[in-house]
Short mmCIF file of C-alpha atoms and ligand atoms in Angstrom, two decimals:
data_model
loop_
_atom_site.label_atom_id
_atom_site.label_comp_id
_atom_site.label_asym_id
_atom_site.label_seq_id
_atom_site.Cartn_x
_atom_site.Cartn_y
_atom_site.Cartn_z
CA MET A 1 10.90 -15.91 -47.03
CA THR A 2 12.86 -17.82 -49.63
CA ASP A 3 12.69 -18.10 -53.36
CA ASP A 4 11.09 -21.92 -52.91
CA ASP A 5 8.73 -20.70 -50.69
CA PRO A 6 5.07 -21.83 -52.67
CA ASP A 7 3.47 -18.80 -51.33
CA ALA A 8 6.18 -16.53 -51.71
CA GLY A 9 4.57 -13.23 -54.26
CA THR A 10 1.35 -14.09 -53.79
CA ALA A 11 -1.47 -12.52 -52.12
CA VAL A 12 -2.62 -15.61 -50.36
CA ARG A 13 -1.71 -14.74 -46.88
CA ARG A 14 -2.50 -11.09 -47.91
CA ASP A 15 -5.94 -11.77 -47.80
CA ARG A 16 -5.79 -14.32 -45.16
CA PHE A 17 -4.92 -11.74 -42.93
CA ALA A 18 -5.95 -8.19 -44.93
CA GLY A 19 -8.51 -5.97 -42.49
CA GLY A 20 -7.02 -8.70 -39.73
CA PRO A 21 -6.62 -8.94 -36.18
CA ALA A 22 -3.81 -5.68 -35.66
CA ARG A 23 -6.12 -2.63 -35.57
CA GLY A 24 -8.09 -4.09 -32.38
CA PHE A 25 -5.02 -5.79 -30.92
CA MET A 26 -3.46 -2.62 -30.80
CA SER A 27 -6.20 -0.16 -30.20
CA SER A 28 -6.18 0.89 -26.37
CA LEU A 29 -9.46 2.37 -26.35
CA ALA A 30 -11.36 0.67 -23.95
CA ALA A 31 -8.97 0.46 -21.29
CA ASP A 32 -8.81 4.07 -21.74
CA GLN A 33 -11.33 4.90 -20.62
CA ARG A 34 -10.00 5.39 -17.11
CA LEU A 35 -7.93 8.02 -19.00
CA PHE A 36 -11.11 9.68 -20.54
CA ALA A 37 -11.04 12.72 -17.63
CA ALA A 38 -7.65 13.11 -17.54
CA ASP A 39 -7.22 13.52 -21.21
CA LEU A 40 -9.96 16.01 -21.15
CA ALA A 41 -7.75 17.93 -18.77
CA VAL A 42 -4.41 17.56 -20.36
CA ASP A 43 -6.09 18.89 -23.65
CA ARG A 44 -7.55 21.92 -21.90
CA ALA A 45 -4.72 22.95 -20.37
CA HIS A 46 -3.09 22.33 -23.36
CA VAL A 47 -5.05 24.42 -25.56
CA VAL A 48 -4.90 27.28 -23.11
CA MET A 49 -1.17 27.70 -23.35
CA LEU A 50 -1.21 27.58 -26.55
CA ALA A 51 -3.94 30.58 -26.97
CA GLU A 52 -1.93 32.20 -23.80
CA GLN A 53 1.52 32.08 -26.06
CA GLY A 54 -0.43 33.14 -29.45
CA ILE A 55 0.38 29.94 -31.07
CA VAL A 56 -3.58 29.52 -31.78
CA SER A 57 -6.25 32.55 -31.65
CA ASP A 58 -8.43 33.21 -28.70
CA ALA A 59 -11.10 32.26 -31.07
CA ASP A 60 -10.23 29.01 -32.05
CA ALA A 61 -9.11 28.11 -28.54
CA ALA A 62 -12.48 29.08 -27.51
CA THR A 63 -13.93 26.71 -30.42
CA ILE A 64 -12.07 23.78 -29.67
CA LEU A 65 -12.46 24.23 -25.57
CA ALA A 66 -16.30 24.79 -26.54
CA ALA A 67 -16.31 21.09 -28.30
CA LEU A 68 -14.01 19.16 -25.60
CA ASP A 69 -17.47 20.21 -23.35
CA ASN A 70 -19.69 18.41 -25.90
CA VAL A 71 -17.20 15.73 -25.84
CA GLU A 72 -16.99 15.37 -22.00
CA ALA A 73 -20.88 15.70 -22.26
CA ALA A 74 -21.09 12.70 -24.53
CA GLY A 75 -18.74 10.62 -22.41
CA HIS A 76 -16.05 8.11 -23.56
CA GLY A 77 -18.60 5.30 -24.87
CA ALA A 78 -19.80 7.90 -27.35
CA LEU A 79 -15.74 8.03 -28.59
CA SER A 80 -16.35 6.16 -32.29
CA SER A 81 -12.67 4.89 -32.84
CA GLY A 82 -9.21 5.01 -33.01
CA GLU A 83 -6.49 3.65 -31.89
CA ASP A 84 -6.85 5.25 -28.13
CA VAL A 85 -8.74 7.71 -26.24
CA HIS A 86 -6.67 10.66 -27.00
CA GLU A 87 -6.58 9.98 -30.68
CA ALA A 88 -10.63 9.63 -30.79
CA ILE A 89 -11.09 12.40 -28.71
CA GLU A 90 -9.09 14.75 -31.30
CA THR A 91 -11.20 13.16 -33.58
CA ALA A 92 -14.25 13.93 -31.81
CA VAL A 93 -13.47 17.61 -31.46
CA ILE A 94 -12.56 18.06 -35.27
CA GLU A 95 -16.27 16.20 -35.99
CA HIS A 96 -17.65 18.68 -33.82
CA VAL A 97 -15.79 22.11 -35.55
CA GLY A 98 -14.37 21.11 -38.52
CA ASP A 99 -10.81 21.43 -39.22
CA VAL A 100 -10.08 23.98 -36.40
CA GLY A 101 -9.98 20.79 -34.11
CA GLY A 102 -6.88 20.18 -35.96
CA ARG A 103 -4.99 22.73 -34.11
CA MET A 104 -5.37 21.10 -30.89
CA HIS A 105 -2.24 18.66 -31.41
CA THR A 106 0.09 21.95 -32.22
CA ALA A 107 3.15 21.65 -30.24
CA ARG A 108 2.53 18.00 -28.75
CA SER A 109 2.24 14.34 -29.19
CA ARG A 110 0.68 11.69 -28.45
CA ASN A 111 3.61 10.21 -26.38
CA ASP A 112 3.60 13.76 -23.77
CA GLU A 113 0.21 13.45 -23.88
CA VAL A 114 -0.78 10.11 -22.71
CA ALA A 115 2.33 9.95 -19.94
CA ALA A 116 0.83 13.56 -18.76
CA CYS A 117 -2.65 11.65 -18.60
CA ILE A 118 -1.66 8.57 -16.55
CA ARG A 119 0.19 10.48 -13.95
CA TYR A 120 -2.65 13.08 -13.74
CA ARG A 121 -5.23 10.20 -13.07
CA LEU A 122 -2.28 8.29 -11.01
CA ARG A 123 -2.14 11.49 -8.81
CA ALA A 124 -5.91 11.02 -7.91
CA ASP A 125 -5.90 6.91 -7.58
CA LEU A 126 -2.92 7.39 -5.29
CA LEU A 127 -4.62 9.89 -2.98
CA ALA A 128 -7.70 7.92 -2.60
CA THR A 129 -5.46 4.69 -2.14
CA ILE A 130 -3.71 6.76 0.66
CA ASP A 131 -7.04 7.94 2.05
CA VAL A 132 -7.92 4.34 3.00
CA VAL A 133 -4.84 3.40 4.37
CA ASN A 134 -5.06 5.89 6.65
CA GLU A 135 -8.56 4.60 7.79
CA VAL A 136 -7.51 1.59 8.84
CA ARG A 137 -4.77 3.11 10.67
CA GLU A 138 -7.17 5.03 12.76
CA ALA A 139 -9.19 2.02 13.05
CA LEU A 140 -6.58 0.21 13.89
CA LEU A 141 -5.09 2.82 16.77
CA ASP A 142 -8.50 2.95 18.05
CA ALA A 143 -8.87 -1.00 18.40
CA ALA A 144 -5.58 -0.84 19.63
CA ALA A 145 -6.67 1.71 22.70
CA LEU A 146 -9.28 -0.99 23.67
CA HIS A 147 -6.83 -3.54 23.74
CA VAL A 148 -3.84 -2.41 25.55
CA ASP A 149 -4.47 -4.83 28.38
CA THR A 150 -5.47 -7.71 26.59
CA VAL A 151 -3.05 -10.32 26.97
CA MET A 152 -2.19 -12.57 23.74
CA PRO A 153 0.06 -15.60 22.81
CA GLY A 154 2.85 -13.90 20.36
CA TYR A 155 4.30 -16.14 18.31
CA THR A 156 7.57 -16.89 16.18
CA HIS A 157 7.79 -20.02 13.95
CA LEU A 158 3.80 -20.25 15.07
CA GLN A 159 5.12 -21.31 18.29
CA PRO A 160 4.08 -19.58 21.39
CA ALA A 161 7.25 -17.52 21.94
CA GLN A 162 6.19 -14.77 24.86
CA PRO A 163 2.99 -13.10 25.69
CA ILE A 164 2.21 -9.89 24.18
CA THR A 165 -0.71 -7.58 24.14
CA VAL A 166 -3.59 -7.36 21.76
CA GLY A 167 -3.25 -3.62 21.46
CA HIS A 168 0.41 -4.15 20.65
CA TRP A 169 0.03 -6.66 17.64
CA LEU A 170 -2.81 -4.18 16.06
CA ALA A 171 0.00 -1.10 17.08
CA GLY A 172 2.55 -3.21 14.88
CA TYR A 173 0.23 -3.16 12.39
CA GLU A 174 -0.75 0.33 12.14
CA GLN A 175 3.09 1.47 12.12
CA ALA A 176 3.60 -1.02 9.04
CA LEU A 177 0.67 1.19 7.10
CA ALA A 178 2.39 3.66 8.14
CA ARG A 179 5.15 3.35 6.35
CA ASP A 180 3.14 2.14 3.40
CA ALA A 181 1.10 5.24 3.48
CA GLU A 182 4.60 7.30 3.44
CA ARG A 183 5.84 5.14 0.59
CA LEU A 184 3.00 5.79 -1.30
CA CYS A 185 2.93 9.73 -0.72
CA GLY A 186 6.70 9.42 -1.67
CA VAL A 187 5.88 8.10 -4.95
CA TYR A 188 3.01 10.63 -5.48
CA ASP A 189 5.61 13.37 -4.94
CA ARG A 190 7.53 11.90 -8.00
CA VAL A 191 4.05 10.69 -10.17
CA ASN A 192 3.05 14.47 -9.60
CA ARG A 193 5.78 16.15 -12.36
CA SER A 194 4.48 17.13 -15.84
CA PRO A 195 5.51 15.51 -18.45
CA LEU A 196 3.91 17.85 -20.86
CA GLY A 197 5.54 19.88 -23.77
CA ALA A 198 8.06 17.16 -24.60
CA ALA A 199 6.42 16.20 -27.90
CA ALA A 200 7.05 13.07 -29.38
CA PHE A 201 10.65 12.96 -27.48
CA ALA A 202 12.54 15.64 -28.84
CA GLY A 203 10.61 18.73 -27.80
CA THR A 204 9.33 21.31 -30.24
CA THR A 205 10.44 24.09 -32.55
CA PHE A 206 7.19 26.29 -30.70
CA ASP A 207 7.39 28.72 -27.83
CA ILE A 208 5.71 26.95 -25.74
CA ASN A 209 5.07 27.06 -21.57
CA ARG A 210 5.35 24.48 -20.29
CA GLU A 211 5.34 25.14 -16.15
CA ARG A 212 1.85 27.11 -17.27
CA THR A 213 0.44 23.49 -18.81
CA ALA A 214 2.25 22.19 -15.59
CA GLU A 215 0.47 24.90 -13.26
CA LEU A 216 -2.59 24.11 -14.78
CA LEU A 217 -2.90 20.56 -14.49
CA GLY A 218 -1.55 20.88 -10.92
CA PHE A 219 1.39 19.52 -11.28
CA VAL A 220 3.12 22.21 -8.32
CA ASP A 221 4.88 21.70 -4.90
CA PRO A 222 1.82 21.24 -2.83
CA GLU A 223 3.41 23.79 -0.21
CA THR A 224 4.93 26.57 -2.86
CA ALA A 225 2.48 25.82 -6.27
CA GLU A 226 5.87 25.95 -7.69
CA PRO A 227 4.91 23.74 -11.18
CA LEU A 228 7.34 20.52 -11.34
CA LEU A 229 8.33 19.03 -14.37
CA VAL A 230 10.04 16.21 -15.91
CA ASP A 231 12.41 18.24 -17.89
CA ASN A 232 14.49 16.10 -20.29
CA THR A 233 12.04 15.68 -22.99
CA ILE A 234 13.10 12.14 -23.58
CA ASP A 235 12.56 10.94 -20.39
CA ALA A 236 9.64 12.51 -19.65
CA VAL A 237 7.86 10.44 -22.73
CA SER A 238 9.82 7.07 -21.81
CA GLY A 239 10.12 7.11 -18.03
CA ARG A 240 7.17 4.56 -16.12
CA ASP A 241 9.28 3.84 -13.53
CA VAL A 242 6.78 5.80 -11.55
CA LEU A 243 4.42 2.96 -13.05
CA LEU A 244 7.22 0.56 -11.43
CA GLU A 245 7.25 1.73 -8.10
CA THR A 246 3.64 2.73 -7.83
CA ALA A 247 3.05 -1.43 -8.38
CA GLY A 248 6.09 -1.79 -5.90
CA ALA A 249 4.31 -0.03 -3.23
CA LEU A 250 1.22 -1.72 -3.71
CA THR A 251 2.65 -5.07 -3.39
CA ALA A 252 4.15 -3.94 -0.15
CA LEU A 253 0.94 -3.06 1.28
CA ALA A 254 -0.90 -5.80 -0.15
CA VAL A 255 1.78 -8.18 1.57
CA THR A 256 1.15 -6.16 4.95
CA CYS A 257 -2.64 -6.64 4.62
CA SER A 258 -1.76 -10.54 3.80
CA GLY A 259 0.00 -10.96 7.26
CA ILE A 260 -2.71 -8.90 8.96
CA ALA A 261 -4.71 -11.78 7.22
CA GLU A 262 -2.59 -14.63 8.00
CA ASP A 263 -2.61 -13.93 11.78
CA LEU A 264 -6.33 -13.67 12.09
CA VAL A 265 -6.93 -16.65 9.78
CA LEU A 266 -4.65 -18.68 12.49
CA TYR A 267 -5.90 -16.80 15.79
CA ALA A 268 -9.41 -17.37 14.20
CA ASN A 269 -8.79 -21.06 13.71
CA ARG A 270 -6.92 -21.22 17.40
CA GLY A 271 -10.30 -19.85 19.21
CA LEU A 272 -8.63 -16.82 20.10
CA VAL A 273 -10.31 -14.26 17.88
CA GLU A 274 -13.65 -14.95 16.11
CA LEU A 275 -14.64 -12.72 12.54
CA ASP A 276 -17.65 -10.64 12.04
CA ASP A 277 -20.48 -12.54 10.30
CA ASP A 278 -20.00 -10.40 6.95
CA TYR A 279 -15.77 -11.43 6.85
CA ALA A 280 -16.89 -14.96 6.72
CA SER A 281 -18.50 -17.67 4.81
CA THR A 282 -20.40 -21.14 5.97
CA SER A 283 -19.77 -24.48 3.68
CA SER A 284 -22.23 -25.30 1.57
CA ILE A 285 -22.23 -28.75 3.03
CA MET A 286 -20.84 -28.54 6.67
CA PRO A 287 -23.28 -27.05 8.76
CA GLN A 288 -20.95 -26.65 11.29
CA LYS A 289 -18.40 -24.21 9.47
CA LYS A 290 -17.40 -20.46 10.10
CA ASN A 291 -15.21 -20.05 7.46
CA PRO A 292 -12.87 -16.82 6.97
CA ASP A 293 -12.72 -16.76 3.10
CA SER A 294 -12.85 -12.95 2.95
CA LEU A 295 -8.88 -13.00 4.94
CA GLU A 296 -7.80 -16.11 2.42
CA LEU A 297 -8.93 -13.97 -0.58
CA VAL A 298 -6.85 -11.12 1.09
CA ARG A 299 -3.98 -13.03 1.64
CA ALA A 300 -4.04 -13.99 -2.06
CA VAL A 301 -4.77 -10.34 -3.69
CA ALA A 302 -0.73 -9.81 -2.70
CA GLY A 303 -0.09 -12.28 -5.60
CA ASP A 304 -2.16 -10.28 -7.49
CA ALA A 305 -0.16 -7.39 -6.95
CA ALA A 306 2.86 -9.31 -6.83
CA GLY A 307 2.26 -10.07 -10.39
CA ALA A 308 1.17 -6.56 -11.57
CA PHE A 309 4.70 -5.67 -10.48
CA GLN A 310 6.04 -8.46 -12.33
CA GLY A 311 4.40 -7.72 -15.20
CA VAL A 312 5.43 -3.84 -15.50
CA ALA A 313 8.88 -4.54 -14.46
CA THR A 314 9.33 -7.37 -17.37
CA THR A 315 7.29 -4.79 -19.76
CA LEU A 316 10.02 -2.10 -18.63
CA LYS A 317 13.39 -3.70 -18.86
CA GLY A 318 15.49 -3.61 -21.65
CA LEU A 319 12.84 -1.12 -23.44
CA PRO A 320 15.41 1.24 -26.11
CA ARG A 321 14.61 4.88 -25.60
CA ALA A 322 12.28 6.56 -26.56
CA TYR A 323 8.48 5.81 -27.00
CA ASN A 324 7.86 2.36 -27.87
CA ARG A 325 4.33 1.36 -27.99
CA ASP A 326 4.82 -1.54 -25.39
CA LEU A 327 4.79 1.17 -23.13
CA GLN A 328 0.83 1.11 -23.22
CA ARG A 329 0.29 -2.04 -21.76
CA VAL A 330 2.04 -0.94 -18.76
CA GLY A 331 -0.90 1.51 -17.42
CA PRO A 332 -3.50 -1.46 -17.08
CA HIS A 333 -1.23 -3.52 -14.37
CA VAL A 334 -1.09 -0.51 -12.00
CA TRP A 335 -4.63 0.14 -12.83
CA THR A 336 -6.06 -3.42 -11.87
CA ALA A 337 -3.75 -3.20 -9.18
CA LEU A 338 -4.84 -0.20 -7.49
CA ALA A 339 -8.67 -1.26 -7.35
CA LYS A 340 -7.90 -5.25 -6.06
CA VAL A 341 -5.79 -3.50 -3.55
CA THR A 342 -7.18 -0.82 -2.02
CA GLU A 343 -10.53 -3.09 -2.05
CA THR A 344 -8.91 -5.43 -0.25
CA LEU A 345 -7.38 -2.86 2.47
CA ALA A 346 -10.78 -2.03 3.49
CA VAL A 347 -11.74 -5.83 3.84
CA ALA A 348 -8.52 -6.28 5.83
CA GLY A 349 -8.87 -3.58 8.05
CA GLY A 350 -12.45 -3.73 8.14
CA ALA A 351 -11.69 -7.67 9.34
CA VAL A 352 -9.54 -6.75 11.91
CA THR A 353 -11.59 -4.05 13.46
CA THR A 354 -15.03 -6.04 13.65
CA ALA A 355 -13.07 -8.91 15.14
CA THR A 356 -14.11 -10.11 18.68
CA TRP A 357 -11.31 -11.22 21.04
CA ASP A 358 -11.83 -13.79 23.26
CA GLU A 359 -10.03 -12.37 26.22
CA ALA A 360 -10.53 -15.68 28.40
CA ALA A 361 -9.19 -18.12 25.44
CA LEU A 362 -6.27 -15.47 24.86
CA GLU A 363 -4.79 -15.70 28.15
CA THR A 364 -5.43 -19.68 28.85
CA ALA A 365 -2.95 -19.45 24.98
CA ALA A 366 -0.73 -17.23 26.12
CA ALA A 367 0.52 -19.22 29.25
CA GLU A 368 0.92 -22.18 26.69
CA GLY A 369 4.02 -23.69 26.12
CA PHE A 370 5.84 -21.87 28.87
CA SER A 371 5.77 -18.84 26.58
CA THR A 372 7.34 -16.95 29.90
CA ALA A 373 10.47 -18.87 29.94
CA THR A 374 12.58 -15.66 28.54
CA GLY A 375 11.47 -13.45 31.52
CA VAL A 376 12.34 -15.92 33.88
CA ALA A 377 16.18 -15.93 32.61
CA ASP A 378 15.55 -12.06 32.94
CA LEU A 379 15.16 -12.58 36.23
CA LEU A 380 17.91 -15.08 36.87
CA THR A 381 20.20 -12.72 34.65
CA GLN A 382 19.50 -9.75 36.95
CA SER A 383 20.15 -11.79 40.19
CA GLY A 384 23.68 -11.40 38.80
CA VAL A 385 23.43 -15.09 36.65
CA PRO A 386 25.21 -14.79 33.33
CA PHE A 387 22.24 -14.86 30.72
CA ARG A 388 23.50 -17.37 29.10
CA THR A 389 23.66 -19.59 32.40
CA ALA A 390 20.02 -18.53 32.95
CA HIS A 391 19.01 -19.55 29.53
CA GLU A 392 20.24 -22.89 29.86
CA VAL A 393 18.88 -23.39 33.34
CA VAL A 394 15.49 -22.45 32.34
CA ALA A 395 15.92 -24.05 28.71
CA SER A 396 16.39 -27.70 31.11
CA ALA A 397 13.37 -27.06 33.38
CA ALA A 398 11.05 -26.43 30.04
CA GLU A 399 12.49 -29.04 28.86
CA ALA A 400 11.65 -31.22 32.11
CA VAL A 401 8.02 -29.62 31.66
CA ALA A 402 7.33 -30.97 28.36
CA THR A 403 8.67 -34.13 29.67
CA GLY A 404 6.63 -34.52 32.90
CA ASN A 405 9.84 -34.95 34.43
CA ASN A 406 9.92 -32.39 37.08
CA ALA A 407 8.60 -34.64 40.11
CA SER A 408 10.92 -34.39 42.80
CA GLY A 409 10.01 -32.19 45.99
CA LEU A 410 10.29 -28.48 46.09
CA THR A 411 12.91 -26.76 48.16
CA SER A 412 10.42 -24.55 48.97
CA GLY A 413 10.69 -22.76 52.55
CA GLU A 414 14.26 -23.91 54.15
CA ASN A 415 16.34 -21.94 52.09
CA GLN A 416 18.56 -19.21 52.99
CA ASN A 417 20.05 -16.93 50.59
CA ASP A 418 23.99 -14.97 50.93
CA ALA A 419 22.93 -13.22 53.83
CA GLY A 420 22.03 -16.45 55.47
CA ASN A 421 18.37 -15.22 55.79
CA ALA A 422 15.18 -17.81 55.40
CA VAL A 423 13.65 -16.83 51.94
CA LYS A 424 10.20 -16.71 51.74
CA PRO A 425 8.75 -20.39 50.17
CA LEU A 426 8.22 -21.39 46.36
CA ALA A 427 4.74 -21.85 45.26
CA ASP A 428 3.61 -25.63 44.48
CA ASP A 429 3.45 -25.99 41.01
CA ALA A 430 5.13 -27.74 38.30
CA VAL A 431 6.88 -25.16 36.45
CA VAL A 432 8.06 -23.59 39.92
CA GLN A 433 9.43 -26.92 40.95
CA ALA A 434 11.02 -27.70 37.43
CA LEU A 435 12.89 -24.42 37.51
CA ASP A 436 13.86 -25.59 41.32
CA ASN A 437 15.16 -28.63 40.57
CA ALA A 438 17.21 -26.74 37.38
CA THR A 439 18.80 -24.15 39.17
CA GLN A 440 19.79 -26.43 42.07
CA ASP A 441 21.26 -28.80 39.58
CA GLN A 442 23.31 -26.54 37.25
CA LEU A 443 23.80 -23.40 40.01
CA GLY A 444 23.80 -25.60 43.09
CA GLN A 445 21.01 -23.42 45.11
CA SER A 446 17.16 -23.21 45.07
CA ILE A 447 15.70 -20.35 42.76
CA ALA A 448 14.54 -19.03 45.66
CA THR A 449 18.08 -17.53 46.90
CA LEU A 450 18.35 -16.15 43.92
CA VAL A 451 15.22 -14.35 43.26
CA ASP A 452 12.00 -13.50 44.71
CA PRO A 453 9.46 -15.97 44.70
CA ASP A 454 6.86 -13.06 44.39
CA ASP A 455 8.64 -11.69 41.32
CA LEU A 456 9.39 -15.18 39.99
CA ALA A 457 4.95 -15.86 40.29
CA ALA A 458 4.86 -12.92 38.01
CA ALA A 459 7.33 -13.62 35.41
CA LEU A 460 5.52 -16.80 35.10
CA ASP A 461 2.16 -14.89 34.52
CA PRO A 462 1.55 -14.19 31.11
CA THR A 463 -0.08 -10.82 31.97
CA GLY A 464 2.39 -9.90 34.50
CA SER A 465 5.40 -11.38 31.97
CA ALA A 466 3.98 -9.03 28.71
CA ALA A 467 3.47 -6.09 31.68
CA SER A 468 7.57 -6.37 32.87
CA ARG A 469 8.47 -5.46 29.14
CA GLY A 470 8.50 -2.04 29.31
CA SER A 471 11.30 -1.48 26.96
CA ARG A 472 10.37 1.28 24.13
CA GLY A 473 7.80 0.09 21.85
CA GLY A 474 7.00 -3.33 23.83
CA PRO A 475 3.92 -4.92 24.90
CA ALA A 476 4.29 -3.53 28.22
CA PRO A 477 0.43 -1.51 28.68
CA ALA A 478 2.49 1.26 29.42
CA ALA A 479 4.52 1.18 26.79
CA VAL A 480 1.66 0.45 24.22
CA ARG A 481 -0.13 3.62 25.29
CA GLU A 482 3.40 5.43 24.82
CA SER A 483 3.81 4.41 21.32
CA LEU A 484 0.34 4.83 20.25
CA ASP A 485 0.95 8.38 21.14
CA ARG A 486 3.47 8.67 18.78
CA ALA A 487 2.01 6.48 16.35
CA HIS A 488 -1.20 9.08 16.69
CA SER A 489 1.18 12.20 16.11
CA ARG A 490 2.76 10.36 12.83
CA TYR A 491 -0.78 9.74 11.68
CA ASN A 492 -1.73 13.34 12.03
CA GLU A 493 1.30 14.39 9.99
CA ASN A 494 0.60 11.91 7.36
CA LEU A 495 -2.96 13.17 7.67
CA ALA A 496 -1.93 17.20 7.01
CA ALA A 497 0.77 16.10 4.16
CA THR A 498 -2.38 14.03 1.93
CA ARG A 499 -4.47 17.14 2.56
CA LEU A 500 -1.82 19.29 1.51
CA ARG A 501 -1.50 17.54 -1.61
CA GLN A 502 -5.36 17.15 -2.07
CA ASP A 503 -5.67 20.75 -1.82
CA ALA A 504 -3.39 21.59 -4.23
CA VAL A 505 -5.46 19.41 -6.89
CA GLU A 506 -8.23 20.63 -6.39
CA SER A 507 -6.86 24.23 -6.54
CA ALA A 508 -5.68 23.39 -9.69
CA THR A 509 -8.63 22.20 -11.00
CA ASN A 510 -10.12 25.19 -9.70
CA ARG A 511 -7.28 27.22 -11.75
CA LEU A 512 -8.26 24.92 -15.01
CA ASP A 513 -12.02 25.97 -14.91
CA ALA A 514 -11.27 29.14 -14.16
CA ALA A 515 -8.85 29.91 -17.29
CA VAL A 516 -10.75 27.92 -20.03
CA ASN A 517 -13.89 30.22 -18.98
CA GLU A 518 -11.96 33.25 -19.95
CA TYR A 519 -12.18 31.49 -23.17
CA THR A 520 -15.75 29.94 -23.52
CA SER A 521 -17.03 32.28 -21.79
CA GLY A 522 -16.66 35.18 -24.44
CA GLU A 523 -17.74 33.10 -26.91
CA GLN A 524 -21.15 32.62 -25.14
CA ASP A 525 -20.99 36.32 -25.12
CA ALA A 526 -20.52 36.96 -28.21
N1 LIG B 601 -2.27 4.59 -26.52
C1 LIG B 601 -0.47 5.07 -26.76
C2 LIG B 601 0.39 4.53 -25.00
O1 LIG B 601 -0.97 4.02 -24.41
C3 LIG B 601 -0.59 6.46 -26.76
C4 LIG B 601 0.86 6.55 -27.79
C5 LIG B 601 1.08 6.37 -28.84
N2 LIG B 601 2.15 6.41 -29.47
C6 LIG B 601 2.52 6.44 -30.88
N3 LIG B 601 3.64 6.79 -31.21
N4 LIG B 601 1.92 5.35 -31.24
O2 LIG B 601 1.30 4.38 -24.79
#
């Protein structure tokens, strides 16, 4: 504002903006509905600790804890006002029991309170999402076991590349989801630390017991039950990197789902698989259409998740320590991503495990585009030809097949191998003929002198081709069965790790209830 500003010093702007938009703008009360139950738990643990430490009297603690029960019963919708759920709950407690309610906020700040609420709620959300990932993994493992022998085309650059099996493809996505589950579990272990007791950011003069509130809220090592803290009080209130990595892990999960979706869109488009009607849409005008809409939406949600990650990262980037109000806008990105990605995962899992694979179409497609070429090159290499030479021989045969330039006569049965013995006749087949021509051109001998024609026929057959790639983790049915055994073990380990964490949270809930009861049941007796 300068001296020649005509409005300088007048009330004009003040009038225009008085009682203005900032109050509502600053409030997070509506979005905080997600934190309502978490805040009640954090309040209860804090009050119990204050009483145990002699910072508030047992009687005052009992009064406040009883008021919190009333606030809980009335629900988030009954909260009247406030910048956020934390302030509104405190106000409601004071409304219920008068000034004594004002003791609840002793030795804490909304800064450590909100950080504790976020971590408390996020823990439950992460466990719920991990559960869905594990359900989809189990369904994929079951589907893979059914399709260990179902041959299908494998693609690179969207072109037929090498025959694989449906079981191999399904097991590949289960393995990716295993990483997603492990990633979310790793994030969980960093979320599962208590910031409570950091107060505004610089600790407190009161003799609080941070380990105790951590224990009451289940911020404990799931194996040893040792309390876990975000030790440094500045970091405790400021650090939201756990929200960033949650958004990152959800983005990775959504990207896995988008891959499943895109593959299925492609396979359905090529007539290799049919989606269950629940996962498809019809056209409002074209009667013949069955569109893979659910999968297209799954594909799109990866964009939402990446957007949430970007929202969190750009909000946090360059924020000074300690608390800044920007932090209020970080959580909602993650809450939205959690809901959207978890729903999407269930849809992707449902679509892939209810789809019907057309085995005849898959086998035909698996033979297209000379997709067995690599196996033939391997066979020639096993006969002693250097791989690079074998690659060239098969490449020129592939070109001849593609251009129809493979008409010369078969060399068939007149061939002799190095020992001078006659070899078996080659099959009367255009591809075999092209291979024989190329071998004669480049190596000066018939392919029948190098490889057994029966082995060649097996290598050219998509089923035989997939079956021959039995290296660890490969598509051969035996290799896939072994992979599935390992995948089951990993799945069971992951499931046990998740259960352990769920049990730790559940026992903490019981511990907190029991601790609260120590005060409130006494109040009822009195
Ligand atoms: N609603 C706020 C948030 O979500 C709570 C913390 C408020 N603290 C403050 N210093 N204004 O971050």
